[in-house]
Short mmCIF file of C-alpha atoms in Angstrom, two decimals:
data_model
loop_
_atom_site.label_atom_id
_atom_site.label_comp_id
_atom_site.label_asym_id
_atom_site.label_seq_id
_atom_site.Cartn_x
_atom_site.Cartn_y
_atom_site.Cartn_z
CA UNK F 1 179.84 -53.65 243.99
CA UNK F 2 179.33 -55.67 240.98
CA UNK F 3 180.78 -52.57 239.57
CA UNK F 4 183.48 -52.49 242.24
CA UNK F 5 184.39 -56.21 241.48
CA UNK F 6 185.00 -55.26 238.04
CA UNK F 7 186.45 -52.28 237.92
CA UNK F 8 189.38 -54.01 240.58
CA UNK F 9 189.61 -56.98 237.61
CA UNK F 10 189.67 -54.28 234.42
CA UNK F 11 192.49 -52.96 236.86
CA UNK F 12 194.31 -56.67 237.20
CA UNK F 13 193.55 -57.13 233.95
CA UNK F 14 195.55 -53.89 232.64
CA UNK F 15 197.76 -53.77 235.39
CA UNK F 16 199.28 -57.22 234.23
CA UNK F 17 199.26 -56.27 230.00
CA UNK F 18 201.84 -53.12 231.42
CA UNK F 19 204.24 -55.49 233.68
CA UNK F 20 204.58 -58.47 231.03
CA UNK F 21 205.20 -55.14 228.80
CA UNK F 22 208.22 -53.14 230.71
CA UNK F 23 209.51 -56.25 231.74
CA UNK F 24 210.12 -57.37 228.08
CA UNK F 25 212.58 -54.16 228.58
CA UNK F 26 214.21 -54.49 231.79
CA UNK F 27 214.52 -58.38 232.53
CA UNK F 28 212.04 -61.22 232.26
CA UNK F 29 208.30 -61.88 234.11
CA UNK F 30 209.98 -64.22 236.20
CA UNK F 31 212.81 -62.60 237.70
CA UNK F 32 210.81 -58.96 238.63
CA UNK F 33 208.18 -60.62 240.01
CA UNK F 34 209.59 -63.90 241.88
CA UNK F 35 209.58 -61.55 245.42
CA UNK F 36 206.78 -61.44 245.32
CA UNK F 37 204.29 -64.43 244.46
CA UNK F 38 201.32 -62.67 244.93
CA UNK F 39 201.89 -59.63 241.97
CA UNK F 40 197.77 -59.04 241.46
CA UNK F 41 195.39 -59.23 244.68
CA UNK F 42 192.47 -58.46 244.94
CA UNK F 43 192.24 -56.43 247.86
CA UNK F 44 192.19 -53.46 248.23
CA UNK F 45 194.85 -49.99 249.22
CA UNK F 46 193.80 -51.16 252.39
CA UNK F 47 193.55 -54.43 253.16
CA UNK F 48 196.83 -54.73 251.78
CA UNK F 49 198.16 -52.49 254.63
CA UNK F 50 196.42 -54.23 257.11
CA UNK F 51 197.74 -58.01 256.01
CA UNK F 52 201.34 -56.71 255.59
CA UNK F 53 203.01 -57.65 258.81
CA UNK F 54 204.82 -54.64 260.43
CA UNK F 55 202.25 -52.33 259.68
CA UNK F 56 200.00 -51.88 262.65
CA UNK F 57 200.67 -48.12 263.63
CA UNK F 58 200.89 -47.11 260.46
CA UNK F 59 197.00 -47.99 259.81
CA UNK F 60 196.32 -46.95 262.66
CA UNK F 61 197.22 -43.63 262.16
CA UNK F 62 195.79 -43.70 258.92
CA UNK F 63 193.03 -44.81 259.49
CA UNK F 64 192.06 -42.68 262.36
CA UNK F 65 192.22 -39.82 260.47
CA UNK F 66 189.98 -41.78 257.71
CA UNK F 67 192.10 -43.03 254.76
CA UNK F 68 191.12 -46.26 255.43
CA UNK F 69 188.15 -45.46 253.15
CA UNK F 70 190.42 -43.63 250.49
CA UNK F 71 192.05 -46.50 250.51
CA UNK F 72 189.24 -48.50 250.01
CA UNK F 73 188.08 -46.58 247.03
CA UNK F 74 188.99 -47.88 243.38
CA UNK F 75 190.97 -44.08 242.44
CA UNK F 76 194.03 -45.75 241.81
CA UNK F 77 197.27 -45.13 244.77
CA UNK F 78 201.08 -45.07 245.56
CA UNK F 79 201.07 -45.63 249.83
CA UNK F 80 204.37 -45.45 251.14
CA UNK F 81 203.98 -47.31 254.52
CA UNK F 82 206.91 -47.27 257.24
CA UNK F 83 207.09 -50.35 258.68
CA UNK F 84 205.59 -50.13 263.05
CA UNK F 85 209.45 -50.09 263.38
CA UNK F 86 210.51 -46.18 262.38
CA UNK F 87 206.77 -45.61 264.31
CA UNK F 88 208.38 -46.07 268.05
CA UNK F 89 207.73 -42.50 268.98
CA UNK F 90 205.07 -41.68 267.54
CA UNK F 91 202.90 -39.22 268.45
CA UNK F 92 198.55 -39.86 267.23
CA UNK F 93 197.27 -36.50 268.41
CA UNK F 94 199.64 -34.50 266.37
CA UNK F 95 197.20 -31.27 264.76
CA UNK F 96 200.27 -31.19 261.25
CA UNK F 97 199.03 -35.35 261.10
CA UNK F 98 197.77 -35.65 258.13
CA UNK F 99 199.08 -33.52 255.94
CA UNK F 100 202.47 -33.78 257.31
CA UNK F 101 202.66 -37.30 257.68
CA UNK F 102 200.52 -39.12 255.98
CA UNK F 103 200.32 -36.00 252.50
CA UNK F 104 204.06 -36.89 252.53
CA UNK F 105 203.64 -41.32 252.39
CA UNK F 106 199.86 -41.85 249.56
CA UNK F 107 200.34 -40.82 245.46
CA UNK F 108 198.11 -40.33 242.93
CA UNK F 109 198.60 -42.90 240.86
CA UNK F 110 200.81 -45.92 240.73
CA UNK F 111 204.58 -45.72 240.54
CA UNK F 112 206.50 -49.78 240.56
CA UNK F 113 209.72 -50.04 241.78
CA UNK F 114 211.46 -51.13 238.54
CA UNK F 115 214.99 -50.82 237.14
CA UNK F 116 216.77 -46.83 236.66
CA UNK F 117 214.11 -45.25 238.42
CA UNK F 118 214.55 -42.18 238.71
CA UNK F 119 211.82 -39.29 239.25
CA UNK F 120 209.65 -36.77 241.45
CA UNK F 121 206.86 -38.25 242.52
CA UNK F 122 204.14 -35.27 243.97
CA UNK F 123 202.04 -36.77 247.09
CA UNK F 124 199.10 -35.61 248.24
CA UNK F 125 200.49 -32.97 250.83
CA UNK F 126 202.10 -31.88 247.24
CA UNK F 127 205.24 -32.06 248.33
CA UNK F 128 207.70 -33.37 245.17
CA UNK F 129 210.07 -37.10 246.87
CA UNK F 130 212.99 -38.60 244.01
CA UNK F 131 211.96 -41.88 243.80
CA UNK F 132 215.07 -43.52 242.53
CA UNK F 133 216.63 -47.23 242.17
CA UNK F 134 220.40 -47.11 243.53
CA UNK F 135 221.83 -50.33 242.89
CA UNK F 136 219.83 -52.79 243.95
CA UNK F 137 218.01 -50.56 245.59
CA UNK F 138 214.98 -48.08 245.98
CA UNK F 139 214.64 -44.68 247.80
CA UNK F 140 211.80 -42.83 248.30
CA UNK F 141 213.19 -39.40 248.77
CA UNK F 142 215.85 -40.86 251.79
CA UNK F 143 213.56 -43.42 253.11
CA UNK F 144 215.13 -46.80 251.79
CA UNK F 145 212.58 -49.91 249.80
CA UNK F 146 212.36 -52.97 252.35
CA UNK F 147 209.52 -54.53 249.83
CA UNK F 148 208.31 -53.47 247.09
CA UNK F 149 206.18 -53.54 244.05
CA UNK F 150 202.87 -55.02 246.82
CA UNK F 151 199.84 -55.14 243.84
CA UNK F 152 196.48 -54.09 245.20
CA UNK F 153 193.96 -53.51 243.20
CA UNK F 154 193.26 -49.76 243.66
CA UNK F 155 197.54 -49.42 243.39
CA UNK F 156 201.07 -49.80 245.20
CA UNK F 157 202.12 -50.37 248.20
CA UNK F 158 206.00 -50.11 248.52
CA UNK F 159 206.98 -50.47 252.93
CA UNK F 160 209.88 -48.86 253.94
CA UNK F 161 213.03 -48.15 257.26
CA UNK F 162 211.48 -44.77 257.92
CA UNK F 163 209.61 -41.45 257.72
CA UNK F 164 210.14 -39.85 255.39
CA UNK F 165 211.69 -36.37 256.18
CA UNK F 166 208.81 -33.59 256.03
CA UNK F 167 210.21 -30.05 254.57
CA UNK F 168 208.03 -27.27 254.79
CA UNK F 169 207.31 -24.42 252.55
CA UNK F 170 207.71 -21.57 253.36
CA UNK F 171 204.38 -20.80 254.00
CA UNK F 172 203.95 -23.82 255.83
CA UNK F 173 207.14 -22.11 257.67
CA UNK F 174 206.02 -19.52 258.67
CA UNK F 175 203.46 -20.16 260.95
CA UNK F 176 206.18 -22.92 262.81
CA UNK F 177 208.50 -19.91 263.86
CA UNK F 178 207.15 -18.18 266.99
CA UNK F 179 210.11 -15.51 265.87
CA UNK F 180 207.63 -14.42 263.09
CA UNK F 181 205.09 -13.73 263.87
CA UNK F 182 204.29 -10.25 263.29
CA UNK F 183 205.11 -10.96 259.15
CA UNK F 184 202.99 -13.69 259.75
CA UNK F 185 200.02 -11.97 260.85
CA UNK F 186 199.91 -10.11 258.83
CA UNK F 187 200.86 -11.75 255.29
CA UNK F 188 198.45 -14.38 256.65
CA UNK F 189 195.53 -12.12 257.29
CA UNK F 190 195.18 -12.16 253.30
CA UNK F 191 194.10 -15.31 253.61
CA UNK F 192 190.77 -17.07 251.65
CA UNK F 193 190.52 -21.01 251.49
CA UNK F 194 188.15 -22.43 249.04
CA UNK F 195 187.28 -25.34 248.16
CA UNK F 196 188.95 -27.38 245.18
CA UNK F 197 186.21 -30.72 243.45
CA UNK F 198 188.68 -30.89 241.17
CA UNK F 199 190.54 -32.02 243.50
CA UNK F 200 189.03 -33.64 246.44
CA UNK F 201 187.60 -36.86 246.42
CA UNK F 202 183.99 -37.86 245.66
CA UNK F 203 182.09 -40.43 248.48
CA UNK F 204 178.62 -41.27 248.10
CA UNK F 205 175.39 -38.57 247.43
CA UNK F 206 173.35 -37.96 251.24
CA UNK F 207 169.71 -37.52 251.03
CA UNK F 208 169.51 -34.15 250.37
CA UNK F 209 171.02 -34.45 246.83
CA UNK F 210 174.55 -33.37 247.78
CA UNK F 211 178.46 -35.16 247.35
CA UNK F 212 179.64 -36.43 250.91
CA UNK F 213 183.36 -36.09 250.14
CA UNK F 214 186.25 -38.87 251.25
CA UNK F 215 189.08 -36.15 251.36
CA UNK F 216 188.16 -32.84 250.74
CA UNK F 217 190.88 -30.03 249.12
CA UNK F 218 191.04 -26.52 249.33
CA UNK F 219 193.63 -23.86 247.72
CA UNK F 220 194.70 -20.75 248.82
CA UNK F 221 193.44 -17.97 247.40
CA UNK F 222 196.15 -15.02 249.32
CA UNK F 223 196.10 -11.56 246.87
CA UNK F 224 199.46 -11.20 247.96
CA UNK F 225 200.11 -14.46 246.17
CA UNK F 226 200.35 -12.37 242.82
CA UNK F 227 202.38 -9.74 244.60
CA UNK F 228 205.26 -11.40 245.59
CA UNK F 229 205.26 -15.23 244.52
CA UNK F 230 203.72 -18.53 245.16
CA UNK F 231 205.45 -18.81 248.57
CA UNK F 232 203.35 -22.37 248.90
CA UNK F 233 204.26 -22.92 245.81
CA UNK F 234 205.82 -26.93 246.14
CA UNK F 235 207.40 -26.09 241.89
CA UNK F 236 209.41 -23.03 242.58
CA UNK F 237 212.13 -22.12 244.16
CA UNK F 238 212.76 -18.69 246.78
CA UNK F 239 215.43 -16.52 248.38
CA UNK F 240 212.71 -14.82 251.21
CA UNK F 241 213.53 -12.14 253.49
CA UNK F 242 212.01 -13.11 256.76
CA UNK F 243 212.47 -10.24 259.38
CA UNK F 244 211.78 -11.74 263.61
CA UNK F 245 209.52 -10.08 265.34
CA UNK F 246 212.29 -7.00 266.55
CA UNK F 247 213.02 -6.16 262.95
CA UNK F 248 209.35 -6.21 261.98
CA UNK F 249 208.40 -3.37 264.61
CA UNK F 250 211.76 -1.35 263.96
CA UNK F 251 211.31 -1.26 259.73
CA UNK F 252 208.37 -0.87 260.57
CA UNK F 253 208.50 2.32 262.94
CA UNK F 254 210.90 3.87 260.74
CA UNK F 255 209.10 3.24 257.57
CA UNK F 256 205.53 5.20 258.38
CA UNK F 257 207.04 8.37 258.95
CA UNK F 258 207.61 8.43 254.98
CA UNK F 259 204.69 8.04 255.11
CA UNK F 260 202.20 10.29 256.40
CA UNK F 261 198.96 11.71 254.75
CA UNK F 262 196.64 14.67 256.41
CA UNK F 263 193.63 14.66 257.49
CA UNK F 264 192.68 16.36 253.96
CA UNK F 265 194.41 14.48 251.99
CA UNK F 266 192.82 10.76 252.64
CA UNK F 267 189.63 11.45 251.26
CA UNK F 268 186.23 10.05 252.99
CA UNK F 269 186.47 6.59 252.36
CA UNK F 270 189.77 6.09 254.84
CA UNK F 271 191.78 7.65 257.39
CA UNK F 272 194.91 8.48 257.20
CA UNK F 273 196.18 6.12 259.91
CA UNK F 274 194.06 3.14 257.57
CA UNK F 275 196.42 4.66 254.29
CA UNK F 276 200.15 5.29 256.85
CA UNK F 277 199.87 1.98 258.42
CA UNK F 278 198.41 -0.77 254.72
CA UNK F 279 201.17 1.45 252.86
CA UNK F 280 204.17 0.94 255.35
CA UNK F 281 202.77 -2.13 255.17
CA UNK F 282 203.06 -2.94 252.13
CA UNK F 283 206.62 -1.43 251.20
CA UNK F 284 208.38 -3.79 254.26
CA UNK F 285 207.18 -6.93 253.12
CA UNK F 286 207.05 -5.39 248.81
CA UNK F 287 211.25 -6.41 248.26
CA UNK F 288 211.48 -9.24 250.19
CA UNK F 289 211.09 -12.53 247.81
CA UNK F 290 213.21 -13.13 244.56
CA UNK F 291 212.77 -16.57 242.45
CA UNK F 292 214.59 -18.28 240.69
CA UNK F 293 213.86 -18.52 237.76
CA UNK F 294 213.62 -14.38 237.32
CA UNK F 295 217.35 -13.73 238.01
CA UNK F 296 219.48 -13.37 235.30
CA UNK F 297 223.07 -13.01 237.30
CA UNK F 298 222.31 -14.19 240.31
CA UNK F 299 225.92 -13.50 241.50
CA UNK F 300 225.94 -9.49 240.53
CA UNK F 301 222.17 -9.00 241.06
CA UNK F 302 219.15 -9.63 242.38
CA UNK F 303 215.65 -9.22 241.19
CA UNK F 304 212.20 -9.23 243.35
CA UNK F 305 209.79 -10.06 242.74
CA UNK F 306 208.19 -6.80 242.45
CA UNK F 307 211.00 -6.47 240.12
CA UNK F 308 212.99 -4.17 242.10
CA UNK F 309 216.73 -5.19 241.51
CA UNK F 310 219.29 -5.20 243.91
CA UNK F 311 223.11 -4.56 243.24
CA UNK F 312 225.86 -6.86 245.16
CA UNK F 313 223.21 -8.52 246.85
CA UNK F 314 224.75 -10.46 249.09
CA UNK F 315 224.49 -7.96 252.57
CA UNK F 316 221.14 -8.51 251.96
CA UNK F 317 221.81 -11.85 253.43
CA UNK F 318 224.17 -11.57 255.66
CA UNK F 319 224.43 -12.60 259.34
CA UNK F 320 220.84 -13.96 259.24
CA UNK F 321 219.73 -17.53 259.34
CA UNK F 322 219.47 -19.82 256.77
CA UNK F 323 216.64 -22.33 256.98
CA UNK F 324 216.13 -25.31 253.91
CA UNK F 325 212.29 -24.93 252.50
CA UNK F 326 210.46 -27.73 250.16
CA UNK F 327 210.22 -24.95 247.65
CA UNK F 328 213.86 -22.41 248.14
CA UNK F 329 215.82 -20.91 251.11
CA UNK F 330 214.70 -18.90 254.16
CA UNK F 331 217.08 -16.23 255.97
CA UNK F 332 216.15 -14.82 258.85
CA UNK F 333 217.46 -11.55 260.46
CA UNK F 334 216.67 -9.48 263.24
CA UNK F 335 217.22 -6.38 260.74
CA UNK F 336 216.62 -5.79 257.16
CA UNK F 337 219.45 -4.46 255.29
CA UNK F 338 217.92 -3.03 251.85
CA UNK F 339 218.78 1.20 251.38
CA UNK F 340 214.75 2.24 250.91
CA UNK F 341 215.80 4.58 248.25
CA UNK F 342 216.83 0.59 245.39
CA UNK F 343 213.82 -0.01 246.31
CA UNK F 344 210.35 2.39 248.68
CA UNK F 345 211.61 4.49 247.53
CA UNK F 346 212.06 5.56 244.10
CA UNK F 347 212.54 8.50 241.27
CA UNK F 348 209.84 10.19 240.74
CA UNK F 349 208.73 10.69 237.01
CA UNK F 350 207.03 12.42 235.03
CA UNK F 351 206.50 12.95 231.75
CA UNK F 352 206.14 16.15 231.03
CA UNK F 353 203.99 14.69 226.75
CA UNK F 354 201.63 12.00 229.31
CA UNK F 355 197.71 14.60 230.05
CA UNK F 356 196.45 13.22 233.45
CA UNK F 357 197.93 15.38 235.81
CA UNK F 358 198.83 18.44 233.91
CA UNK F 359 197.50 21.99 232.52
CA UNK F 360 199.22 24.70 231.12
CA UNK F 361 197.60 28.94 230.45
CA UNK F 362 198.97 30.92 227.76
CA UNK F 363 200.64 29.10 225.60
CA UNK F 364 199.37 26.22 223.86
CA UNK F 365 201.12 21.80 224.52
CA UNK F 366 202.06 20.32 221.67
CA UNK F 367 203.80 16.28 221.49
CA UNK F 368 207.01 16.38 219.96
CA UNK F 369 208.92 12.89 219.26
CA UNK F 370 212.94 12.69 218.97
CA UNK F 371 213.66 9.30 217.65
CA UNK F 372 216.03 9.47 215.71
CA UNK F 373 217.05 13.86 217.14
CA UNK F 374 220.69 14.11 217.53
CA UNK F 375 220.23 15.11 220.51
CA UNK F 376 220.82 11.22 222.59
CA UNK F 377 218.65 10.76 226.47
CA UNK F 378 215.68 12.08 226.04
CA UNK F 379 213.02 10.18 227.80
CA UNK F 380 210.72 7.68 226.08
CA UNK F 381 212.20 10.01 222.50
CA UNK F 382 209.89 12.03 223.41
CA UNK F 383 208.79 15.64 224.91
CA UNK F 384 206.10 18.48 225.07
CA UNK F 385 206.75 21.58 223.16
CA UNK F 386 205.41 24.61 225.17
CA UNK F 387 205.01 27.54 223.34
CA UNK F 388 203.15 31.33 224.07
CA UNK F 389 199.20 31.86 222.81
CA UNK F 390 200.55 35.27 222.18
CA UNK F 391 203.18 38.00 221.19
CA UNK F 392 203.38 39.25 224.13
CA UNK F 393 202.77 36.76 227.18
CA UNK F 394 204.39 33.72 228.65
CA UNK F 395 203.76 30.89 228.44
CA UNK F 396 203.20 29.01 232.20
CA UNK F 397 202.80 24.68 231.69
CA UNK F 398 201.66 22.68 235.54
CA UNK F 399 202.69 18.78 236.45
CA UNK F 400 201.10 17.04 239.31
CA UNK F 401 203.55 15.02 241.03
CA UNK F 402 202.12 11.69 242.35
CA UNK F 403 203.90 9.78 244.84
CA UNK F 404 204.85 10.98 246.67
CA UNK F 405 206.76 10.96 250.26
CA UNK F 406 206.88 12.39 253.24
CA UNK F 407 210.03 11.87 254.57
CA UNK F 408 212.66 12.50 252.52
CA UNK F 409 214.30 14.60 250.87
CA UNK F 410 214.23 15.05 247.82
CA UNK F 411 216.67 16.53 244.74
CA UNK F 412 213.91 18.64 242.60
CA UNK F 413 214.72 18.36 238.68
CA UNK F 414 213.18 19.87 235.67
CA UNK F 415 215.69 18.22 232.14
CA UNK F 416 215.07 20.43 229.23
CA UNK F 417 215.39 19.63 225.56
CA UNK F 418 217.39 22.26 222.90
CA UNK F 419 215.46 23.77 219.64
CA UNK F 420 217.86 21.16 218.08
CA UNK F 421 216.66 17.89 219.41
CA UNK F 422 213.48 18.32 216.56
CA UNK F 423 216.21 17.60 213.92
CA UNK F 424 219.30 18.29 212.08
CA UNK F 425 218.61 21.39 209.54
CA UNK F 426 217.24 23.29 212.90
CA UNK F 427 219.78 26.52 214.07
CA UNK F 428 220.16 26.66 217.89
CA UNK F 429 217.05 28.54 220.19
CA UNK F 430 217.69 31.21 222.34
CA UNK F 431 217.77 29.46 225.45
CA UNK F 432 214.90 29.69 228.06
CA UNK F 433 214.59 31.58 231.00
CA UNK F 434 212.31 30.44 233.86
CA UNK F 435 210.90 30.34 237.14
CA UNK F 436 209.38 28.09 239.22
CA UNK F 437 206.46 26.37 241.71
CA UNK F 438 206.05 24.21 244.17
CA UNK F 439 202.37 23.25 245.52
CA UNK F 440 201.67 21.22 248.49
CA UNK F 441 200.36 20.74 252.55
CA UNK F 442 201.80 22.38 254.86
CA UNK F 443 202.72 21.47 258.28
CA UNK F 444 198.58 22.79 258.93
CA UNK F 445 197.90 20.41 256.26
CA UNK F 446 196.48 23.56 254.57
CA UNK F 447 197.60 24.68 250.64
CA UNK F 448 200.61 26.41 250.00
CA UNK F 449 203.03 26.85 247.46
CA UNK F 450 207.38 28.25 247.05
CA UNK F 451 208.87 30.05 244.45
CA UNK F 452 211.92 29.25 243.36
CA UNK F 453 215.18 31.08 241.76
CA UNK F 454 218.60 30.32 240.63
CA UNK F 455 220.03 32.80 243.98
CA UNK F 456 217.62 35.72 243.68
CA UNK F 457 217.67 35.40 239.66
CA UNK F 458 215.93 32.74 236.60
CA UNK F 459 217.35 29.92 235.65
CA UNK F 460 218.25 29.67 232.27
CA UNK F 461 219.20 26.80 229.56
CA UNK F 462 221.60 25.61 226.86
CA UNK F 463 220.57 26.25 224.53
CA UNK F 464 222.35 23.15 223.01
CA UNK F 465 222.32 20.49 225.50
CA UNK F 466 219.75 18.92 227.63
CA UNK F 467 219.62 20.73 230.57
CA UNK F 468 219.13 18.84 233.56
CA UNK F 469 217.52 22.23 235.62
CA UNK F 470 217.50 21.45 239.60
CA UNK F 471 214.82 24.02 241.49
CA UNK F 472 215.84 22.40 244.67
CA UNK F 473 217.63 19.73 246.74
CA UNK F 474 217.65 18.16 249.56
CA UNK F 475 213.24 19.11 249.62
CA UNK F 476 211.06 17.51 252.05
CA UNK F 477 207.60 17.26 252.00
CA UNK F 478 205.21 17.96 255.78
CA UNK F 479 202.83 14.79 254.39
CA UNK F 480 203.05 12.41 251.48
CA UNK F 481 200.72 12.16 248.32
CA UNK F 482 201.28 7.80 247.61
CA UNK F 483 198.23 6.34 246.11
CA UNK F 484 197.09 9.24 246.09
CA UNK F 485 195.65 9.17 242.21
CA UNK F 486 192.17 11.74 242.52
CA UNK F 487 193.73 14.02 245.07
CA UNK F 488 197.13 14.69 243.66
CA UNK F 489 198.30 17.84 247.09
CA UNK F 490 201.88 18.05 245.05
CA UNK F 491 202.06 20.21 241.91
CA UNK F 492 205.36 22.02 239.89
CA UNK F 493 204.31 25.33 237.91
CA UNK F 494 207.02 26.35 234.91
CA UNK F 495 206.71 29.39 234.16
CA UNK F 496 208.42 31.94 230.97
CA UNK F 497 210.11 34.73 232.82
CA UNK F 498 211.00 36.96 230.15
CA UNK F 499 210.48 40.78 229.44
CA UNK F 500 208.93 42.22 226.81
CA UNK F 501 213.26 44.23 226.34
CA UNK F 502 214.00 40.36 226.77
CA UNK F 503 212.84 38.89 223.37
CA UNK F 504 216.61 39.08 221.74
CA UNK F 505 218.44 36.78 224.28
CA UNK F 506 215.86 33.97 225.40
CA UNK F 507 212.95 32.17 223.54
CA UNK F 508 209.44 31.91 225.12
CA UNK F 509 209.17 29.06 223.72
CA UNK F 510 210.20 25.56 226.51
CA UNK F 511 210.30 22.40 226.04
CA UNK F 512 210.24 19.91 228.29
CA UNK F 513 210.89 15.95 229.61
CA UNK F 514 210.24 15.43 232.42
CA UNK F 515 210.20 16.51 236.09
CA UNK F 516 212.59 14.90 238.11
CA UNK F 517 212.03 14.05 242.24
CA UNK F 518 215.67 11.98 243.26
CA UNK F 519 215.55 10.88 247.22
CA UNK F 520 218.74 13.05 248.62
CA UNK F 521 220.93 9.65 249.86
#
């Protein structure tokens, strides 16, 4: 008791001094506090609220949730208390009582109503509300202060004319709209609620030596926040597209056809159905969130939190219902309108110089740098030179192609580099003459291969310019290869096809930039 009284006394002295110092800048002491004779009180905030007329309903709500004890402790708070007339129809049985009401009217630390006030206040539920003066009046959020600067030993009380309007953030809104059951179930399934001792209010120590907390604070360590964005963060501003249950089901059924796994390729840890569901769901939500901090030209394009760019983005929101949240805007839609090739069905690029998944026969492979070359457009400014190990052999090189999907038609290309890319002093060599062989899993799930020629003949490259050779168009893989880093079942073989009597016309050296699989649309 003596310690609490000593803390109260110190606070009163400090508060008294700070108010004198401030009032010397704004107005004199007498004028500033003439509306409230009891400037410094020995009462706690809880005692002050109990003894203040027209706050009986508010006091009842606080006591029901244990805030009579919290507001009796030495920690500093500011309380914005709605008068009884503003709480006539208040539902005391609300499960969101503390989160949405009490947490919306109390903040840590002391905030006085003084001239030219205009500040953002973080209240206990982490919402950010504006506390400002307008002429002779003061407002907290959309509520007007009726009485101000009622000073207690552990903070300041203001009375207000109505409840401060509560806006759910995007994460909270998901729990309230039944049309969003499907996406909510998926996103919430990753919730991991952890105790936050740093921001909790400690009370006494029990008989086992454990701290009993008067106000326990928890936080959500959901792993999807790091991927999609912290949708529960009040400090960010998002645009988020939320599909209704019907849109979710429709999109899921469409996307899942692109993630068809064979039993053999799924591995021992997960079944083919489990992998299909996992990647279908992650693809479905991949590009629904846009953080305002990531946008450079929002009228022309939007970049999702997964860094995919959508041009002329207004069509994404057409026909949607707009809902204002405390940390952005929600667009509820019955149809997801992005194109698959802008999101989860993108072009696959395999750089030839990448060692992983590459093999070769009858050849040596060297990585070359094209920086400063007259030949422009080489991907990453690097390519490989494949040369035969002896003058009588045709070299071959194999590339593993990851992340192919099962339901999309691909146009498959191999990009060749001319010999002149090696420097201005290098003469143009003869063109290459090549064939291709694509290996994959057939409909039965067995390894299969298909050879591609140019209408029965070999493909001839350009010996002076980059050659983007179309190997095949609209090719559909029966099974997907997505996410199978250790079991890539799609491979492309590039093989020189120069006969002994053709070496004067064609070069067996192959200079390859990359392999490209473009979704046909």
